[in-house]
Coordinates of N, CA and C in Angstrom, one line a residue:
M271 N 1.2 -1.3 0.0 CA -0.3 0.4 0.2 C 0.7 1.2 -0.3
A272 N 0.3 2.0 -0.8 CA 1.3 3.3 -0.9 C 0.5 4.6 -0.4
S273 N 0.9 4.6 0.9 CA 0.0 5.8 1.2 C 0.1 7.2 1.0
R274 N 1.2 7.1 0.4 CA 1.7 8.9 0.1 C 0.9 9.0 -1.6
Q275 N 0.7 8.3 -2.3 CA -0.7 8.6 -3.1 C -2.0 8.4 -3.1
G276 N -2.0 8.5 -1.7 CA -3.5 9.0 -1.5 C -4.3 7.4 -1.9
G277 N -4.0 6.6 -1.4 CA -4.3 5.1 -1.6 C -5.8 4.4 -0.9
P278 N -5.6 3.3 -0.8 CA -6.9 3.0 -0.6 C -6.9 3.2 1.1
G279 N -8.1 3.1 2.0 CA -8.8 3.2 3.2 C -9.6 3.4 3.1
D280 N -10.3 4.0 5.1 CA -11.4 4.9 5.6 C -11.6 4.8 7.0
A281 N -12.2 5.9 7.1 CA -12.5 5.9 8.4 C -14.0 5.8 8.8
E282 N -14.9 5.3 8.8 CA -17.0 5.2 8.9 C -16.9 4.7 10.5
S283 N -17.0 5.2 10.9 CA -16.9 5.1 12.5 C -18.4 6.3 13.0
S284 N -18.3 6.0 14.0 CA -19.2 6.7 15.4 C -18.7 7.2 16.2
R285 N -17.6 6.6 16.4 CA -16.7 7.2 17.6 C -15.1 6.7 17.6
P286 N -14.4 8.1 17.2 CA -13.5 7.0 16.9 C -12.0 7.2 18.0
G287 N -11.6 5.6 18.2 CA -11.2 5.8 19.3 C -11.2 4.6 19.7
S288 N -12.6 4.1 19.1 CA -13.0 2.7 20.1 C -13.5 1.9 19.2
T289 N -13.7 0.4 19.5 CA -13.9 -0.4 18.6 C -15.3 -0.9 19.3
E290 N -15.7 -0.8 20.2 CA -16.4 -0.9 21.1 C -17.9 -0.7 20.1
R291 N -19.2 -1.2 20.4 CA -20.1 -1.4 19.0 C -20.7 -0.6 19.4
R292 N -20.4 0.0 17.4 CA -20.8 0.9 16.9 C -21.5 1.1 15.6
T293 N -22.6 1.4 15.2 CA -23.3 1.1 13.9 C -22.0 1.6 13.3
A294 N -21.8 1.0 11.9 CA -21.2 1.2 10.6 C -22.3 1.6 10.0
S295 N -22.1 3.1 9.5 CA -22.5 3.8 8.6 C -22.7 3.6 7.4
T296 N -21.5 2.8 6.9 CA -21.2 2.7 5.8 C -21.3 1.3 5.1
T297 N -22.4 0.1 6.2 CA -21.9 -1.4 6.6 C -22.9 -2.0 5.4
A298 N -22.5 -2.5 4.5 CA -23.2 -3.4 3.2 C -24.6 -3.3 3.4
P299 N -25.6 -3.1 2.8 CA -26.9 -4.1 2.8 C -26.9 -5.3 2.2
A300 N -28.0 -6.2 3.0 CA -28.0 -7.4 2.9 C -27.4 -7.9 1.6
G301 N -28.5 -7.7 0.5 CA -27.9 -7.4 -0.8 C -26.6 -7.7 -1.7
S302 N -25.8 -6.8 -0.9 CA -24.4 -6.3 -1.3 C -23.5 -7.3 -0.6
R303 N -24.2 -8.0 0.1 CA -23.3 -9.2 0.9 C -23.6 -9.9 -0.1
R304 N -25.2 -10.8 -0.5 CA -24.7 -11.8 -1.1 C -24.8 -11.6 -2.4
R305 N -23.8 -10.2 -2.9 CA -23.2 -10.7 -3.9 C -21.8 -10.6 -4.0
A306 N -21.2 -11.9 -3.1 CA -19.8 -11.7 -3.3 C -18.5 -12.2 -4.1
A307 N -17.6 -11.7 -3.9 CA -17.0 -12.0 -5.4 C -16.7 -13.4 -5.7
T308 N -15.8 -13.8 -6.4 CA -15.5 -15.6 -6.7 C -14.0 -15.5 -5.6
R309 N -14.0 -16.7 -5.4 CA -12.4 -16.6 -4.8 C -11.5 -16.2 -5.6
S310 N -11.1 -15.8 -6.4 CA -10.2 -15.5 -7.2 C -10.2 -14.4 -6.7
D311 N -11.1 -13.6 -6.6 CA -11.0 -12.2 -5.2 C -10.9 -12.1 -4.1
S312 N -10.8 -13.6 -3.3 CA -9.9 -13.4 -1.8 C -9.0 -13.0 -1.3
L313 N -8.5 -12.8 -0.3 CA -7.9 -11.7 0.6 C -6.9 -12.8 0.5
P314 N -5.4 -12.3 0.7 CA -3.7 -13.2 0.7 C -3.9 -13.5 2.0
H315 N -3.6 -14.7 1.9 CA -3.4 -15.6 3.1 C -2.4 -15.7 3.3
G316 N -1.7 -16.7 4.7 CA 0.2 -16.5 4.8 C -0.5 -18.2 5.8
P317 N 0.8 -18.8 6.7 CA 0.6 -19.5 8.0 C -0.3 -18.2 9.6
D318 N -1.6 -18.8 9.6 CA -1.9 -18.6 11.0 C -1.9 -18.3 12.4
T319 N -0.6 -18.3 12.9 CA 0.3 -18.0 13.5 C 0.1 -17.2 14.9
D320 N -0.6 -16.5 14.6 CA -1.7 -15.5 15.8 C -3.3 -16.2 16.3
A321 N -3.5 -17.0 15.3 CA -4.7 -17.4 15.7 C -5.0 -18.0 17.1
P322 N -6.1 -17.8 17.7 CA -6.3 -18.4 19.1 C -6.7 -19.7 18.9
R323 N -6.5 -20.4 19.6 CA -7.3 -21.6 19.8 C -8.6 -21.7 20.3
T324 N -9.5 -21.4 19.1 CA -11.0 -20.8 20.4 C -12.0 -21.6 19.2
R325 N -12.9 -21.3 19.9 CA -14.1 -21.7 19.1 C -14.9 -20.7 17.6
S326 N -13.7 -19.8 17.7 CA -13.2 -19.9 15.8 C -12.6 -20.4 15.1
S327 N -11.1 -21.1 15.4 CA -11.1 -22.2 14.7 C -11.7 -23.2 14.3
R328 N -12.0 -23.5 15.2 CA -13.5 -25.5 15.0 C -14.1 -24.7 13.8
A329 N -14.8 -23.6 14.1 CA -16.2 -23.0 13.5 C -15.7 -23.2 11.6
G330 N -14.5 -22.6 11.7 CA -14.5 -23.2 10.2 C -13.9 -24.0 9.6
K331 N -14.3 -25.2 10.6 CA -14.2 -26.8 9.4 C -15.2 -27.2 9.4
R332 N -16.5 -26.0 9.5 CA -17.9 -26.7 9.2 C -18.3 -25.7 8.3
P333 N -19.3 -25.9 7.2 CA -20.0 -25.0 6.4 C -20.3 -23.9 7.0
S334 N -20.2 -22.8 6.7 CA -20.5 -21.6 6.8 C -22.1 -21.5 6.9
A335 N -23.1 -22.2 6.5 CA -24.5 -22.3 6.3 C -25.0 -23.3 7.8
G336 N -24.4 -23.9 8.5 CA -24.5 -24.6 10.0 C -24.1 -23.5 11.0
R337 N -23.7 -22.0 10.6 CA -23.9 -21.3 11.1 C -24.3 -20.2 12.2
T338 N -24.3 -19.5 13.0 CA -25.0 -18.9 14.0 C -24.4 -17.6 13.6
P339 N -25.4 -16.3 13.9 CA -25.1 -15.0 14.1 C -23.9 -14.8 15.7
E340 N -24.2 -15.6 16.3 CA -23.1 -15.9 17.5 C -21.7 -16.6 17.4
D341 N -21.7 -16.7 16.3 CA -20.5 -18.0 16.0 C -19.9 -17.1 15.5
P342 N -18.6 -16.9 16.3 CA -17.6 -16.0 15.8 C -16.6 -15.9 14.5
P343 N -16.3 -15.2 13.9 CA -15.8 -15.6 12.5 C -14.6 -16.0 12.6
V344 N -14.8 -16.7 11.2 CA -13.2 -17.4 11.3 C -11.9 -16.8 11.3
R345 N -10.7 -17.3 11.6 CA -9.2 -16.4 11.8 C -8.3 -16.6 10.0
D346 N -9.5 -16.8 9.6 CA -8.1 -17.5 7.7 C -8.9 -16.3 7.0
P347 N -8.0 -15.3 6.2 CA -8.3 -14.6 5.8 C -8.7 -15.4 4.2
G348 N -7.8 -16.2 3.9 CA -7.9 -16.8 2.9 C -9.1 -16.9 2.2
R349 N -10.3 -17.8 3.3 CA -11.4 -18.6 3.6 C -12.4 -17.0 2.9
Y350 N -12.2 -15.7 2.9 CA -13.2 -14.7 2.5 C -13.3 -13.9 1.5
A351 N -14.5 -13.8 0.7 CA -14.4 -13.1 -0.7 C -14.9 -12.2 -0.3
L352 N -14.7 -11.4 -1.6 CA -14.9 -9.2 -0.9 C -16.0 -9.0 -1.7
T353 N -17.0 -8.3 -1.2 CA -18.3 -7.8 -1.8 C -17.8 -6.7 -2.6
D354 N -18.7 -6.6 -3.8 CA -18.9 -5.4 -4.7 C -18.2 -4.0 -3.9
H355 N -19.2 -4.1 -3.0 CA -19.3 -2.7 -1.9 C -17.4 -2.4 -1.2
F356 N -16.5 -3.8 -1.0 CA -15.4 -3.8 -0.4 C -14.9 -3.0 -1.7
R357 N -14.8 -4.3 -2.7 CA -13.8 -3.9 -3.8 C -13.8 -2.0 -4.5
E358 N -15.4 -1.6 -4.2 CA -14.6 -0.1 -5.2 C -14.3 0.6 -3.8
R359 N -14.7 0.5 -2.7 CA -13.4 1.1 -1.4 C -11.6 1.0 -2.1
L360 N -11.3 -0.1 -2.0 CA -9.6 -0.5 -2.7 C -9.9 0.9 -3.5
E361 N -10.8 1.0 -4.7 CA -10.0 2.3 -5.5 C -10.3 3.0 -5.6
Q362 N -10.9 3.6 -4.4 CA -11.0 5.6 -4.4 C -9.4 5.9 -2.9
P363 N -9.5 7.1 -3.8 CA -8.4 7.5 -3.5 C -8.6 7.6 -1.4
G364 N -7.7 8.1 -0.4 CA -7.9 8.7 0.8 C -8.3 7.7 1.6
R365 N -8.7 6.1 1.0 CA -9.0 5.3 2.1 C -8.1 4.5 3.1
Y366 N -6.7 4.2 2.1 CA -6.2 3.5 3.3 C -6.0 2.4 4.0
V367 N -7.9 1.3 3.3 CA -7.3 0.0 3.3 C -7.2 -0.9 1.8
S368 N -5.9 -2.0 2.5 CA -5.8 -2.9 1.0 C -6.0 -4.1 2.0
T369 N -6.0 -4.5 0.8 CA -6.4 -6.4 1.0 C -5.1 -7.0 1.7
R370 N -4.0 -6.3 2.0 CA -3.1 -7.0 3.0 C -3.5 -6.3 4.5
T371 N -3.7 -4.9 4.6 CA -4.1 -4.7 6.2 C -5.4 -5.4 6.1
V372 N -6.2 -5.8 5.7 CA -7.5 -6.3 6.4 C -7.5 -8.0 6.7
S373 N -6.3 -8.4 6.4 CA -6.2 -9.6 6.0 C -5.2 -10.1 7.5
D374 N -4.6 -8.8 7.7 CA -3.7 -8.3 9.0 C -4.7 -8.7 10.0
A375 N -5.9 -7.3 10.0 CA -6.7 -7.5 10.3 C -7.7 -8.5 11.1
I376 N -8.1 -9.6 10.2 CA -8.3 -11.2 10.0 C -7.8 -11.3 11.3
R377 N -6.4 -11.8 11.5 CA -6.1 -12.3 11.7 C -5.0 -12.5 13.8
R378 N -5.1 -11.0 13.3 CA -4.3 -10.7 14.4 C -5.4 -9.1 15.3
G379 N -7.0 -8.8 15.0 CA -7.2 -7.4 15.1 C -8.0 -8.2 16.4
Q380 N -8.6 -7.1 17.4 CA -9.1 -7.0 18.4 C -11.1 -7.6 17.7
L381 N -11.5 -8.3 18.0 CA -13.2 -9.2 17.8 C -13.9 -8.5 18.4
R382 N -15.0 -7.9 17.6 CA -16.4 -7.3 18.4 C -17.6 -7.6 17.6
W383 N -18.4 -7.7 17.6 CA -19.9 -7.3 17.3 C -20.2 -6.3 16.5
N384 N -20.7 -6.1 15.7 CA -20.5 -5.1 14.8 C -22.7 -4.6 15.3
R385 N -22.5 -3.9 15.5 CA -24.4 -3.8 16.1 C -25.2 -3.7 14.6
T386 N -24.9 -3.3 13.7 CA -25.6 -3.4 12.6 C -25.7 -4.5 11.5
D387 N -24.5 -5.4 11.4 CA -24.9 -6.7 11.2 C -23.5 -7.5 11.2
G388 N -23.0 -8.6 11.6 CA -22.1 -9.0 11.3 C -20.9 -8.9 12.7
W389 N -19.7 -9.2 12.6 CA -18.6 -9.1 13.2 C -17.4 -7.5 12.5
R390 N -16.4 -7.6 13.4 CA -15.6 -6.4 13.4 C -14.4 -6.7 13.9
F391 N -13.0 -6.6 13.1 CA -12.0 -6.7 13.6 C -11.4 -5.5 13.4
A392 N -10.1 -5.4 14.5 CA -9.6 -3.9 14.9 C -9.1 -3.9 15.0
L393 N -7.6 -3.4 14.7 CA -6.0 -3.7 14.3 C -5.0 -2.4 14.3
V394 N -4.3 -1.8 15.4 CA -4.0 -0.3 15.0 C -2.6 -0.9 15.0
D395 N -2.2 0.2 13.8 CA -0.8 -0.1 13.4 C -0.4 1.4 12.8
G396 N 0.8 1.7 13.0 CA 1.1 2.6 13.0 C 0.9 4.3 13.5
G397 N -0.1 3.4 14.9 CA -0.9 5.1 15.9 C -2.4 5.1 15.1
V398 N -2.6 4.1 13.9 CA -4.4 3.8 12.7 C -4.6 2.8 12.9
R399 N -5.9 3.1 13.3 CA -6.1 1.9 13.8 C -7.3 1.2 12.3
F400 N -6.9 0.2 11.9 CA -8.5 -0.6 11.0 C -9.0 -1.0 11.3
V401 N -10.9 -1.1 10.9 CA -11.9 -1.7 11.3 C -12.4 -2.3 10.4
V402 N -12.4 -3.9 10.0 CA -12.8 -4.3 9.4 C -14.2 -5.2 9.4
V403 N -15.3 -5.4 8.6 CA -16.3 -5.7 9.3 C -17.0 -6.8 8.3
V404 N -17.0 -8.1 8.7 CA -16.8 -9.6 7.9 C -18.6 -10.1 8.3
S405 N -18.7 -11.0 7.5 CA -20.0 -11.4 8.0 C -19.8 -13.2 7.2
D406 N -20.5 -14.0 7.7 CA -20.3 -15.5 7.0 C -21.6 -16.0 7.4
T407 N -22.3 -15.9 7.8 CA -23.8 -16.9 7.7 C -24.7 -16.2 6.8
E408 N -24.6 -15.9 5.7 CA -26.3 -14.9 5.1 C -25.5 -15.6 3.8
T409 N -24.2 -16.3 3.0 CA -23.2 -16.6 2.7 C -22.9 -17.9 2.4
N410 N -22.7 -18.4 0.8 CA -22.1 -19.6 0.8 C -20.4 -19.8 1.6
S411 N -20.4 -18.7 1.7 CA -18.7 -18.7 2.2 C -18.3 -17.1 2.9
P412 N -17.7 -17.0 3.6 CA -17.7 -15.4 4.4 C -16.8 -14.3 3.6
V413 N -17.7 -13.7 3.4 CA -17.1 -12.0 3.3 C -17.0 -11.0 4.0
V414 N -15.6 -10.0 3.4 CA -15.7 -8.9 3.6 C -16.6 -7.7 3.1
V415 N -17.2 -7.0 4.8 CA -18.6 -6.6 4.4 C -17.9 -4.6 3.7
T416 N -17.3 -4.8 4.1 CA -16.8 -2.9 4.5 C -15.6 -3.1 5.6
G417 N -14.5 -2.1 5.0 CA -13.5 -2.0 5.6 C -13.2 -0.3 6.0
W418 N -12.3 0.4 7.0 CA -11.8 1.8 7.3 C -11.5 2.1 7.7
T419 N -10.7 3.2 8.3 CA -9.8 3.5 9.6 C -10.2 4.5 10.1
E420 N -9.3 5.0 11.1 CA -9.6 6.0 12.7 C -8.4 6.3 13.3
M421 N -7.9 7.0 13.2 CA -7.0 7.9 14.0 C -7.1 7.4 15.5
A422 N -5.9 6.6 15.6 CA -5.9 6.1 17.5 C -5.0 6.1 17.7
D423 N -3.8 7.4 17.7 CA -2.8 8.1 18.0 C -2.2 8.6 17.4
R424 N -3.0 10.2 16.9 CA -1.9 11.4 16.3 C -0.4 11.4 15.8
E425 N -0.5 11.4 17.5 CA 1.9 11.6 17.8 C 1.5 10.2 17.0
A426 N 1.6 8.9 16.8 CA 2.2 8.0 16.8 C 2.5 7.9 15.2
A427 N 0.8 8.5 14.8 CA 0.7 8.2 13.2 C 1.5 9.4 13.0
L428 N 1.8 9.9 13.6 CA 2.6 11.1 12.1 C 4.3 10.9 12.8
D429 N 4.6 9.6 13.5 CA 6.1 9.3 13.8 C 6.3 7.9 13.1
A430 N 4.9 7.8 12.6 CA 5.5 6.3 11.7 C 5.7 6.9 9.9
P431 N 6.9 5.7 9.6 CA 7.4 6.1 8.3 C 6.2 6.0 7.1
R432 N 5.4 5.1 7.0 CA 3.8 5.1 6.5 C 3.1 6.0 6.1
W433 N 3.0 7.0 7.1 CA 2.4 7.9 7.6 C 2.7 9.3 7.0
D434 N 2.3 10.2 6.0 CA 2.9 11.8 6.5 C 1.9 12.3 6.8
P435 N 2.2 13.7 7.1 CA 0.6 14.8 8.2 C -0.3 14.9 7.0
V436 N -0.1 15.3 5.4 CA -1.7 14.5 4.6 C -2.3 13.5 4.9
D437 N -1.4 12.1 5.0 CA -1.6 11.1 5.3 C -3.5 10.8 6.3
V438 N -2.2 11.7 7.0 CA -3.0 11.6 9.4 C -4.4 12.7 9.4
D439 N -4.1 13.8 8.5 CA -5.5 14.8 8.4 C -6.4 13.9 7.5
T440 N -6.1 13.1 6.8 CA -7.3 12.9 5.9 C -8.1 11.7 6.6
I441 N -7.0 11.0 7.6 CA -7.8 10.3 8.2 C -9.5 10.8 9.3
A442 N -8.5 11.9 9.4 CA -8.9 12.5 10.8 C -10.3 13.1 10.9
V443 N -10.3 13.6 9.1 CA -11.2 14.3 8.8 C -12.5 13.5 8.3
R444 N -11.7 12.5 7.5 CA -13.0 11.3 7.4 C -13.4 10.9 8.5
A445 N -12.6 10.4 9.5 CA -13.3 9.6 10.8 C -14.5 11.0 11.4
A446 N -13.9 12.2 11.0 CA -15.0 12.8 12.2 C -15.9 13.2 11.2
L447 N -16.3 13.2 10.1 CA -17.0 13.5 8.9 C -18.0 12.3 8.7
S448 N -17.9 11.5 9.6 CA -18.3 9.7 9.6 C -19.2 9.9 11.0
E449 N -18.4 10.7 11.8 CA -18.9 10.2 13.0 C -20.6 10.6 13.8
S450 N -20.9 11.3 13.2 CA -22.2 12.0 13.2 C -22.7 12.9 11.3
A451 N -23.4 11.5 10.7 CA -22.8 12.1 9.2 C -24.1 13.5 9.5
S452 N -24.8 13.9 9.7 CA -25.7 14.6 9.7 C -25.3 16.2 10.5
T453 N -24.3 15.9 11.6 CA -24.0 17.3 12.2 C -22.6 18.0 11.1
P454 N -22.5 18.9 11.2 CA -21.8 20.1 10.9 C -20.9 20.0 12.0
I455 N -18.9 20.2 11.1 CA -18.3 19.6 12.0 C -16.9 20.7 11.7
P456 N -17.7 21.7 11.3 CA -16.0 22.9 11.1 C -15.3 23.0 11.9
D457 N -15.3 23.2 13.3 CA -14.1 23.5 14.2 C -13.0 22.3 14.2
R458 N -13.2 20.9 13.2 CA -12.9 19.5 13.4 C -11.9 19.7 11.8
I459 N -12.9 20.3 11.3 CA -12.0 20.3 10.1 C -10.7 22.1 9.8
R460 N -11.0 22.6 10.1 CA -10.3 23.8 10.3 C -9.0 23.3 11.2
P461 N -8.5 22.9 11.4 CA -6.6 22.6 11.6 C -6.2 21.6 10.7
R462 N -6.7 21.1 9.9 CA -6.8 19.7 9.1 C -5.7 20.1 7.4
T463 N -5.1 19.5 7.1 CA -4.2 20.0 5.4 C -5.1 19.2 5.0
V464 N -5.8 19.1 4.0 CA -5.4 17.9 3.2 C -5.4 18.7 1.4
T465 N -4.5 18.1 0.9 CA -3.9 18.6 -0.1 C -3.7 17.3 -1.6
R466 N -4.2 15.8 -0.4 CA -4.6 15.2 -2.2 C -5.8 14.7 -1.8
P467 N -6.5 15.4 -2.5 CA -7.8 15.1 -2.6 C -8.7 13.3 -2.1
F468 N -9.7 13.4 -1.3 CA -10.4 11.9 -1.0 C -12.0 11.9 -1.1
V469 N -12.4 11.2 -1.7 CA -13.2 10.8 -2.1 C -15.0 10.4 -1.3
V470 N -15.8 10.8 -1.5 CA -17.0 10.9 -0.6 C -17.6 11.2 -1.8
G471 N -18.5 10.1 -1.8 CA -19.7 10.4 -2.4 C -19.4 10.8 -4.1
E472 N -20.2 11.3 -4.3 CA -19.6 12.3 -5.9 C -17.6 13.1 -5.9
H473 N -17.6 13.3 -5.5 CA -17.3 14.4 -4.6 C -15.5 14.2 -4.2
R474 N -14.6 14.9 -4.7 CA -12.4 14.8 -4.4 C -13.0 16.1 -3.6
L475 N -12.0 16.0 -2.3 CA -12.5 16.7 -1.2 C -10.8 17.1 -0.9
E476 N -10.9 18.1 -0.1 CA -9.3 18.8 0.7 C -10.1 20.0 1.3
T477 N -9.0 20.0 1.6 CA -9.5 21.4 2.5 C -8.1 22.3 3.3
E478 N -8.1 23.4 3.7 CA -6.5 23.8 3.9 C -7.4 24.7 5.0
P479 N -5.3 25.0 6.3 CA -5.9 25.1 7.6 C -7.0 26.6 7.8
G480 N -7.5 26.1 8.3 CA -8.1 27.5 8.9 C -9.8 27.7 8.2
E481 N -9.7 26.6 7.0 CA -11.0 26.7 6.4 C -11.9 25.8 7.3
P482 N -13.1 26.2 7.3 CA -14.2 25.4 8.0 C -15.1 24.5 7.3
F483 N -15.0 24.1 6.4 CA -15.0 23.3 5.1 C -14.3 22.5 4.4
V484 N -14.6 21.2 4.1 CA -14.1 20.3 2.9 C -14.7 21.2 1.8
R485 N -13.7 20.7 0.6 CA -14.3 21.7 -0.7 C -14.0 20.5 -1.7
C486 N -14.8 20.4 -3.5 CA -14.6 19.6 -4.1 C -13.7 20.3 -5.6
T487 N -13.3 19.6 -5.1 CA -11.9 19.8 -6.1 C -12.5 20.1 -7.7
A488 N -13.6 19.6 -8.0 CA -13.8 18.6 -9.3 C -15.0 19.8 -9.7
C489 N -16.3 20.1 -8.5 CA -17.2 21.2 -9.0 C -17.1 22.5 -7.7
G490 N -16.5 22.1 -6.9 CA -15.9 23.8 -6.1 C -17.2 24.0 -4.7
C491 N -17.9 22.8 -4.5 CA -18.8 22.9 -3.5 C -18.0 22.4 -2.4
R492 N -17.9 23.3 -1.4 CA -18.0 23.3 -0.1 C -19.3 23.3 1.2
F493 N -18.3 21.8 2.2 CA -19.4 21.0 2.8 C -18.9 21.6 4.0
R494 N -19.5 21.1 5.2 CA -19.3 20.8 6.8 C -20.0 19.6 7.4
S495 N -20.5 18.6 6.2 CA -21.1 17.5 7.4 C -21.1 16.4 6.4
K496 N -21.0 15.3 6.4 CA -21.1 14.3 5.1 C -22.4 14.1 4.4
D497 N -23.9 14.2 5.8 CA -24.3 13.9 4.7 C -24.9 15.4 3.8
A498 N -24.2 16.6 3.6 CA -24.3 17.1 3.0 C -23.6 16.5 1.7
I499 N -22.4 16.8 2.1 CA -21.3 15.7 0.5 C -22.6 14.5 0.2
T500 N -22.7 13.5 0.6 CA -23.8 13.0 -0.3 C -24.9 12.7 -0.6
G501 N -25.9 14.1 0.0 CA -26.8 14.5 -0.8 C -26.8 15.6 -1.6
R502 N -25.4 15.9 -2.4 CA -25.2 16.7 -3.2 C -24.1 16.0 -4.4
A503 N -25.3 16.0 -5.9 CA -24.4 15.8 -7.0 C -23.1 16.1 -7.7
C504 N -22.1 15.6 -8.1 CA -21.2 16.5 -8.1 C -21.1 16.8 -9.8
H505 N -21.6 17.9 -10.4 CA -21.3 18.6 -11.6 C -20.1 18.6 -12.1
G506 N -19.3 18.9 -11.5 CA -17.7 19.2 -12.3 C -17.1 18.3 -12.7
R507 N -17.6 16.7 -12.8 CA -16.0 15.3 -12.3 C -16.2 15.3 -14.4
S508 N -17.2 15.4 -15.1 CA -17.0 15.4 -16.1 C -16.5 16.4 -17.4
G509 N -15.7 17.5 -16.1 CA -15.2 18.2 -16.8 C -13.2 17.9 -16.8
R510 N -13.1 17.3 -16.2 CA -12.0 16.5 -15.3 C -11.3 15.7 -16.0

């Protein structure tokens, strides 16, 4: 993953800094989960040396059709297919989630029940929390439903070689927008610098220090909340 190229990743949470049960605002609907990718699109995998010897390991030996929502998901990333929803995220600038980081989260991340549906794994690396939502009770194989990033420790992220300050501010702004989509957050946008546009809805967004909004580089519209971004079409993309 090349973070300085505005690579894939996302912070779609309701409260940054926590992996307790929270609503995932971008969790795909059941229809998207059923459109799981073929096995050729599954995650990279290797020796599962970090997988605990728990019920989840035993569960991986029986068909997913026999599982219940209460069964912990399997810790083998090679068994997971990818939904269309997740594959689209991998192609969007500024999301910072890759198949490799998702595999690491499945193998080693903290496991929590996702209140909307399924389970979530969370793994902190370089000051950034990678959150992965999975489901394996409604499909023929387990699937990765969605994934995003959150800022776990800003100072650690700034010190980590994999991130630069624009990466760190991009993750922070995206997380703040998603925390409460309908709430304007000018004071949380104002201190940030995002000079490599990230994508939300149809818009490519950036911001400069002191600006209480994110601005679409294609259509020029200014936004202070996520609902405002996703509720307005971008009419400048055809000219880019």
